Tab-separated table of C-alpha atoms in Angstrom:
chain	number	residue	atom	x	y	z
A	43	PRO	CA	0.000	0.000	0.000
A	44	LYS	CA	1.211	3.510	-0.826
A	45	THR	CA	1.689	5.679	2.255
A	46	ASP	CA	3.158	8.931	0.850
A	47	ILE	CA	0.293	10.998	-0.440
A	48	VAL	CA	-0.508	14.553	-1.490
A	49	PHE	CA	-4.205	15.370	-1.792
A	50	LEU	CA	-5.117	18.782	-3.149
A	51	LYS	CA	-8.353	19.441	-1.280
A	52	VAL	CA	-10.416	21.423	-3.773
A	53	HIS	CA	-13.248	23.348	-2.077
A	54	LYS	CA	-16.845	22.056	-2.145
A	55	SER	CA	-16.031	18.877	-4.094
A	56	ALA	CA	-16.689	16.014	-1.638
A	57	SER	CA	-13.139	16.649	-0.452
A	58	SER	CA	-14.034	16.453	3.263
A	59	THR	CA	-15.181	12.871	2.676
A	60	VAL	CA	-11.894	12.053	0.905
A	61	MET	CA	-10.023	13.688	3.780
A	62	ASN	CA	-11.798	11.366	6.232
A	63	VAL	CA	-10.540	8.393	4.184
A	64	LEU	CA	-6.967	9.752	4.440
A	65	PHE	CA	-7.302	10.557	8.150
A	66	ARG	CA	-8.486	7.020	8.922
A	67	PHE	CA	-5.779	5.371	6.833
A	68	GLY	CA	-3.089	7.590	8.327
A	69	GLU	CA	-4.267	6.958	11.869
A	70	THR	CA	-4.526	3.182	11.361
A	71	HIS	CA	-1.023	2.993	9.863
A	72	ASN	CA	0.548	5.501	12.240
A	73	LEU	CA	1.554	7.899	9.452
A	74	THR	CA	2.572	11.530	9.889
A	75	PHE	CA	0.455	14.408	8.564
A	76	ALA	CA	1.732	17.759	7.330
A	77	PHE	CA	-0.413	19.897	9.645
A	78	PRO	CA	-0.755	23.667	9.403
A	79	ILE	CA	1.302	25.440	12.089
A	80	GLY	CA	-0.678	25.615	15.312
A	81	GLY	CA	-3.036	22.874	14.145
A	82	GLY	CA	-5.353	25.039	12.043
A	83	ASN	CA	-7.394	23.495	9.260
A	84	GLN	CA	-5.912	25.413	6.310
A	85	LEU	CA	-2.310	25.819	5.181
A	86	PHE	CA	-2.508	29.635	5.206
A	87	TYR	CA	-5.001	29.487	2.338
A	88	PRO	CA	-5.575	31.510	0.104
A	89	ARG	CA	-1.811	32.175	-0.111
A	90	HIS	CA	0.221	29.841	-2.303
A	91	PHE	CA	1.509	26.930	-0.226
A	92	LEU	CA	4.951	27.271	1.390
A	93	ALA	CA	6.825	24.486	3.193
A	94	ARG	CA	7.234	26.707	6.248
A	95	PHE	CA	3.447	26.672	6.782
A	96	VAL	CA	3.829	23.072	7.997
A	97	GLU	CA	4.239	22.377	11.710
A	98	GLY	CA	7.604	20.737	12.392
A	99	PHE	CA	9.194	21.675	9.073
A	100	SER	CA	12.575	23.419	9.179
A	101	PRO	CA	14.668	24.287	6.105
A	102	SER	CA	17.901	23.400	7.927
A	103	SER	CA	16.796	19.808	8.555
A	104	PRO	CA	13.880	19.227	6.171
A	105	ARG	CA	11.581	16.567	7.509
A	106	GLN	CA	9.269	14.566	5.282
A	107	PHE	CA	5.659	13.853	6.108
A	108	ASN	CA	3.510	10.999	4.778
A	109	ILE	CA	0.254	12.788	4.069
A	110	LEU	CA	-0.420	16.374	2.997
A	111	CYS	CA	-4.168	16.923	2.698
A	112	HIS	CA	-5.289	20.189	4.338
A	113	HIS	CA	-6.641	23.075	2.247
A	114	MET	CA	-3.857	24.783	0.354
A	115	ARG	CA	-3.269	26.692	-2.845
A	116	PHE	CA	-1.035	24.349	-4.801
A	117	LEU	CA	2.620	25.185	-5.450
A	118	GLN	CA	4.541	22.043	-6.323
A	119	PRO	CA	8.176	23.140	-5.678
A	120	GLU	CA	7.182	23.937	-2.088
A	121	VAL	CA	5.132	20.746	-1.688
A	122	HIS	CA	8.222	18.780	-2.802
A	123	LYS	CA	10.044	20.014	0.277
A	124	VAL	CA	7.712	18.307	2.740
A	125	VAL	CA	6.891	14.959	1.091
A	126	SER	CA	8.854	12.111	-0.432
A	127	SER	CA	9.764	12.465	-4.116
A	128	SER	CA	7.792	9.272	-4.783
A	129	ALA	CA	4.573	10.644	-3.210
A	130	PHE	CA	1.283	9.981	-5.005
A	131	TYR	CA	-0.527	13.216	-5.985
A	132	PHE	CA	-4.275	13.342	-6.481
A	133	SER	CA	-7.219	15.709	-6.304
A	134	ILE	CA	-10.972	15.725	-6.883
A	135	LEU	CA	-13.022	17.903	-9.247
A	136	ARG	CA	-16.678	18.835	-9.363
A	137	ASN	CA	-18.978	20.117	-12.084
A	138	PRO	CA	-18.418	23.921	-11.894
A	139	VAL	CA	-22.170	24.544	-12.104
A	140	LYS	CA	-22.846	22.571	-8.916
A	141	LEU	CA	-19.646	23.913	-7.405
A	142	MET	CA	-20.719	27.523	-7.822
A	143	GLU	CA	-24.216	26.891	-6.492
A	144	SER	CA	-22.647	25.286	-3.415
A	145	SER	CA	-20.032	28.010	-3.041
A	146	PHE	CA	-22.736	30.685	-3.165
A	147	ALA	CA	-24.604	29.078	-0.237
A	148	TYR	CA	-21.484	28.271	1.739
A	149	TYR	CA	-19.521	31.490	1.208
A	150	LYS	CA	-22.465	33.889	1.248
A	151	GLY	CA	-20.319	36.226	3.374
A	152	ALA	CA	-17.631	36.577	0.662
A	153	SER	CA	-17.380	40.125	-0.701
A	154	ALA	CA	-18.666	39.179	-4.181
A	155	PHE	CA	-21.782	37.448	-2.794
A	156	SER	CA	-22.651	39.435	0.317
A	157	ARG	CA	-24.682	42.133	-1.454
A	158	VAL	CA	-26.812	39.887	-3.669
A	159	ARG	CA	-29.920	37.932	-2.844
A	160	SER	CA	-29.454	35.171	-5.385
A	161	LEU	CA	-26.956	33.605	-7.744
A	162	GLU	CA	-29.141	34.766	-10.665
A	163	GLU	CA	-28.807	38.347	-9.510
A	164	PHE	CA	-25.021	37.993	-9.223
A	165	LEU	CA	-24.731	36.495	-12.721
A	166	ARG	CA	-26.821	39.219	-14.334
A	167	GLN	CA	-23.966	41.675	-13.833
A	168	PRO	CA	-21.121	39.886	-12.027
A	169	TYR	CA	-18.620	42.745	-12.339
A	170	HIS	CA	-21.017	44.949	-10.391
A	171	TYR	CA	-20.280	42.771	-7.326
A	172	TYR	CA	-17.047	40.978	-8.189
A	173	ASN	CA	-13.739	42.729	-7.739
A	174	PRO	CA	-10.608	40.884	-8.982
A	175	THR	CA	-8.549	42.619	-6.276
A	176	ASP	CA	-10.640	41.316	-3.333
A	177	GLY	CA	-8.771	38.850	-1.126
A	178	ASP	CA	-11.671	36.388	-1.158
A	179	ARG	CA	-12.620	36.764	-4.832
A	180	HIS	CA	-11.717	33.120	-5.608
A	181	TYR	CA	-14.878	31.827	-3.899
A	182	ALA	CA	-16.903	33.532	-6.628
A	183	ARG	CA	-15.011	32.552	-9.778
A	184	ASN	CA	-12.983	29.586	-11.094
A	185	LEU	CA	-12.432	28.210	-7.593
A	186	MET	CA	-10.774	25.001	-8.840
A	187	THR	CA	-8.420	26.971	-11.101
A	188	PHE	CA	-7.442	29.041	-8.065
A	189	ASP	CA	-6.881	26.006	-5.804
A	190	PHE	CA	-4.590	24.454	-8.435
A	191	GLY	CA	-2.491	27.614	-8.171
A	192	PHE	CA	-3.552	29.472	-11.336
A	193	ASN	CA	-5.077	32.897	-11.887
A	194	PRO	CA	-8.913	32.652	-11.786
A	195	ASP	CA	-9.170	35.870	-13.812
A	196	GLY	CA	-6.769	34.740	-16.532
A	197	GLU	CA	-7.820	35.012	-20.161
A	198	VAL	CA	-9.389	31.930	-21.685
A	199	SER	CA	-7.276	31.333	-24.773
A	200	ALA	CA	-6.810	27.849	-26.235
A	201	GLU	CA	-3.068	28.159	-25.658
A	202	ARG	CA	-3.416	29.121	-21.991
A	203	VAL	CA	-5.952	26.381	-21.279
A	204	LYS	CA	-3.638	23.828	-22.898
A	205	LEU	CA	-0.705	24.931	-20.727
A	206	MET	CA	-2.834	24.795	-17.595
A	207	LEU	CA	-4.112	21.272	-18.315
A	208	LYS	CA	-0.574	20.124	-19.147
A	209	ALA	CA	0.741	21.530	-15.869
A	210	ILE	CA	-1.977	19.739	-13.871
A	211	GLU	CA	-1.298	16.482	-15.736
A	212	ALA	CA	2.422	16.796	-15.041
A	213	SER	CA	1.845	17.279	-11.283
A	214	PHE	CA	-0.994	14.869	-10.511
A	215	ASP	CA	-1.208	11.090	-10.802
A	216	LEU	CA	-4.982	10.979	-10.562
A	217	LEU	CA	-7.947	13.371	-10.720
A	218	LEU	CA	-11.184	12.081	-9.282
A	219	ILE	CA	-14.677	13.290	-10.173
A	220	SER	CA	-17.061	13.941	-7.295
A	221	GLU	CA	-20.182	13.179	-9.383
A	222	TYR	CA	-18.798	9.633	-9.707
A	223	PHE	CA	-17.633	9.345	-6.131
A	224	ASP	CA	-17.870	5.561	-5.797
A	225	GLU	CA	-16.053	4.969	-9.091
A	226	SER	CA	-13.452	7.477	-7.889
A	227	MET	CA	-12.897	5.551	-4.654
A	228	VAL	CA	-12.478	2.281	-6.566
A	229	LEU	CA	-9.915	3.930	-8.832
A	230	LEU	CA	-8.096	5.424	-5.831
A	231	LYS	CA	-8.057	2.036	-4.078
A	232	GLU	CA	-6.502	0.448	-7.176
A	233	MET	CA	-3.833	3.107	-7.605
A	234	LEU	CA	-2.848	3.113	-3.917
A	235	CYS	CA	-3.083	-0.693	-3.479
A	236	TRP	CA	-5.438	-0.240	-0.504
A	237	ASP	CA	-8.219	-2.561	0.628
A	238	LEU	CA	-11.952	-1.926	0.339
A	239	ASP	CA	-12.519	-0.857	3.953
A	240	SER	CA	-9.867	1.858	3.603
A	241	VAL	CA	-11.956	3.686	0.988
A	242	VAL	CA	-15.462	3.072	2.323
A	243	SER	CA	-16.967	6.298	3.701
A	244	PHE	CA	-20.114	8.137	4.707
A	245	PRO	CA	-20.676	11.497	2.973
A	246	LEU	CA	-19.367	14.318	5.194
A	247	ASN	CA	-19.885	18.089	5.132
A	248	ILE	CA	-22.976	17.749	2.932
A	249	ARG	CA	-25.825	20.231	2.806
A	250	ASP	CA	-29.425	19.663	3.666
A	251	SER	CA	-31.318	19.628	0.337
A	252	SER	CA	-33.574	22.435	1.595
A	253	THR	CA	-30.638	24.845	1.173
A	254	LYS	CA	-29.904	23.739	-2.403
A	255	SER	CA	-31.401	25.707	-5.262
A	256	THR	CA	-32.478	24.516	-8.700
A	257	LEU	CA	-30.960	26.463	-11.574
A	258	SER	CA	-32.538	27.406	-14.871
A	259	ASP	CA	-30.786	26.506	-18.150
A	260	THR	CA	-29.903	30.166	-18.665
A	261	VAL	CA	-28.204	30.344	-15.273
A	262	VAL	CA	-26.358	27.068	-15.933
A	263	GLU	CA	-24.924	28.506	-19.178
A	264	LYS	CA	-23.965	31.756	-17.424
A	265	ILE	CA	-22.139	29.804	-14.691
A	266	LYS	CA	-20.178	27.805	-17.291
A	267	ASP	CA	-19.285	31.007	-19.045
A	268	TRP	CA	-18.260	32.870	-15.885
A	269	ASN	CA	-16.196	29.857	-14.740
A	270	ARG	CA	-14.826	28.984	-18.165
A	271	LEU	CA	-11.377	27.929	-16.874
A	272	ASP	CA	-12.954	25.576	-14.319
A	273	TRP	CA	-15.225	24.221	-17.030
A	274	GLU	CA	-12.209	23.437	-19.239
A	275	ILE	CA	-10.435	21.649	-16.366
A	276	TYR	CA	-13.551	19.670	-15.453
A	277	THR	CA	-14.520	18.520	-18.949
A	278	HIS	CA	-10.956	17.516	-19.794
A	279	PHE	CA	-10.387	15.444	-16.658
A	280	ASN	CA	-13.883	13.989	-16.654
A	281	ARG	CA	-12.977	12.538	-20.061
A	282	THR	CA	-9.557	11.216	-18.975
A	283	PHE	CA	-11.173	9.748	-15.827
A	284	TRP	CA	-13.354	7.438	-17.948
A	285	GLU	CA	-10.505	6.702	-20.353
A	286	ARG	CA	-8.464	5.524	-17.391
A	287	ILE	CA	-11.300	3.333	-16.112
A	288	ASP	CA	-11.637	1.742	-19.560
A	289	ARG	CA	-7.894	1.207	-19.776
A	290	ASP	CA	-7.086	0.012	-16.254
A	291	ILE	CA	-10.254	-1.595	-14.912
A	292	GLY	CA	-12.965	-1.939	-17.558
A	293	ARG	CA	-16.629	-0.993	-17.092
A	294	GLU	CA	-17.819	-4.452	-16.029
A	295	ARG	CA	-15.284	-4.872	-13.276
A	296	MET	CA	-15.898	-1.281	-12.225
A	297	GLN	CA	-19.612	-2.061	-11.809
A	298	ARG	CA	-18.778	-5.071	-9.626
A	299	GLU	CA	-16.337	-3.061	-7.506
A	300	VAL	CA	-18.828	-0.202	-7.037
A	301	LYS	CA	-21.502	-2.708	-6.020
A	302	ALA	CA	-19.146	-4.232	-3.424
A	303	LEU	CA	-18.267	-0.769	-2.112
A	304	ARG	CA	-21.952	0.213	-1.750
A	305	GLU	CA	-22.823	-3.071	-0.068
A	306	ARG	CA	-20.030	-2.580	2.458
A	307	GLN	CA	-21.177	0.993	3.064
A	308	GLY	CA	-24.716	-0.285	3.689
A	309	GLU	CA	-23.373	-2.894	6.103
A	310	LEU	CA	-21.434	-0.253	8.015
A	311	ALA	CA	-24.455	2.065	8.085
A	312	ARG	CA	-26.538	-0.736	9.632
A	313	THR	CA	-23.779	-1.435	12.168
A	314	CYS	CA	-22.895	2.147	13.078
A	315	LEU	CA	-25.737	4.562	12.512
A	316	GLN	CA	-29.005	5.337	14.184
A	317	GLY	CA	-31.567	5.521	11.415
A	318	MET	CA	-29.112	4.600	8.636
A	319	GLY	CA	-28.455	8.109	7.330
A	320	SER	CA	-27.497	11.711	7.963
A	321	VAL	CA	-29.534	14.059	10.149
A	322	ALA	CA	-30.019	17.824	10.499
A	323	PRO	CA	-27.561	19.577	12.856
A	324	LYS	CA	-30.203	20.100	15.547
A	325	HIS	CA	-30.787	16.328	15.724
A	326	ILE	CA	-27.137	15.398	16.323
A	327	LYS	CA	-27.028	14.160	19.916
A	328	ASP	CA	-23.271	13.995	20.435
A	329	SER	CA	-21.906	17.538	20.169
A	330	SER	CA	-18.421	16.229	19.309
A	331	LEU	CA	-19.904	14.876	16.050
A	332	LYS	CA	-21.542	18.141	15.026
A	333	PRO	CA	-20.025	19.628	11.842
A	334	LEU	CA	-19.205	23.322	11.551
A	335	GLN	CA	-22.183	25.282	10.169
A	336	HIS	CA	-21.217	27.851	7.569
A	337	GLY	CA	-22.953	30.542	5.503
A	338	SER	CA	-26.570	29.741	4.701
A	339	ALA	CA	-25.834	26.029	4.257
A	340	ARG	CA	-27.190	23.520	6.781
A	341	ILE	CA	-24.488	20.873	7.177
A	342	LEU	CA	-25.728	17.397	8.077
A	343	GLY	CA	-24.126	14.902	10.459
A	344	TYR	CA	-24.705	11.501	12.043
A	345	ASN	CA	-25.792	9.783	15.237
A	346	LEU	CA	-23.993	6.603	16.279
A	347	LYS	CA	-25.878	3.604	17.638
A	348	GLN	CA	-25.756	3.166	21.385
A	349	GLY	CA	-24.229	0.115	23.068
A	350	LEU	CA	-21.573	-0.736	20.449
A	351	ASP	CA	-18.555	-2.648	21.705
A	352	LYS	CA	-15.414	-0.585	22.139
A	353	GLU	CA	-13.659	-1.651	18.930
A	354	THR	CA	-16.765	-1.175	16.732
A	355	GLU	CA	-17.543	2.159	18.383
A	356	ARG	CA	-14.053	3.392	17.575
A	357	MET	CA	-14.295	2.312	13.935
A	358	CYS	CA	-17.767	3.864	13.557
A	359	ARG	CA	-16.779	7.107	15.265
A	360	ARG	CA	-13.851	7.549	12.858
A	361	LEU	CA	-16.232	7.241	9.904
A	362	VAL	CA	-18.529	10.035	11.082
A	363	THR	CA	-16.192	12.457	12.865
A	364	PRO	CA	-16.308	15.840	11.072
A	365	GLU	CA	-13.103	17.094	9.500
A	366	LEU	CA	-12.233	19.830	12.029
A	367	GLN	CA	-12.650	17.582	15.075
A	368	TYR	CA	-10.760	14.697	13.455
A	369	SER	CA	-7.934	16.967	12.302
A	370	SER	CA	-7.579	18.478	15.748
A	371	ALA	CA	-7.497	15.036	17.446
A	372	LEU	CA	-4.801	13.777	15.052
A	373	TYR	CA	-2.787	16.960	15.539
A	374	LYS	CA	-2.830	16.504	19.310
A	375	LYS	CA	-1.814	12.877	18.915
A	376	GLN	CA	1.069	13.673	16.542
A	377	PHE	CA	2.431	16.536	18.621
A	378	ALA	CA	1.498	15.230	22.075
A	379	GLN	CA	5.060	15.568	23.358
A	380	ASN	CA	5.328	19.276	22.387
A	381	LEU	CA	1.952	20.421	23.661
A	382	PRO	CA	1.970	22.322	26.962
């Protein structure tokens, strides 16, 4: 199994669920994480990543970490300084239309969104609200492009798009697609030589459907247009994703693997969860399992069954612990000796 991993956690793309997979694997195998200094949950995002943002890194005696997976703005030469040269790089992408709808609900406080009532209103005259010099502008335009380290306001010429896609291909071993999450996990499992239980997960940091809005065709086209660079990245890697499945796994085997993954998830849901699925924040009984609520989104969570034996309870709790709580627990564990 591969244990040196860089995951570029792209915002609002099922990346919290992927992070849970990495947290569990890292904890089980006693791996080290490249944590933000002070145990925060972002590597000084939205600045480009620098090795010195990592707790325990020092240029005089560079130390390598197994897993780098907290929010960062990608800058490969700096990433190279904190992980092994043989590390496996991957990320996950989401349809920019869904991504923007989610971003609008989640980052309603961002300067570009704070003065508008709806996404439609914003898209009618985006430059009325969007200022390319605002420090949080990236939440409102080409968010994936930004996270990969590029300029979200760059011109969309064929030449520039080609260079951007080439650069991403040169840096990353695998790009997953959040709309095909189960297929993505099967592909990840194959590439990392992990077992099925390592990639089984419950969806984390997801919104209650009551806070999701349906978009008209006109709005969909406007979103694609406004996020043209993201759209180019997504369509290109959505295509190569399926090409890779055809080449490395084949559709029939993929169907069997996805079925096995879903069955195992169902089994774990029956073992671990009260009521089988996610619940609204107000119904989460254990406050340590309550996810951070943000913007106008209502983020769902889980209740664990009572009376589980110790070992099962531990396994189940890992599956449903929200990102911030899990990250903070792992940080304390890794730096126990230095904490006052």
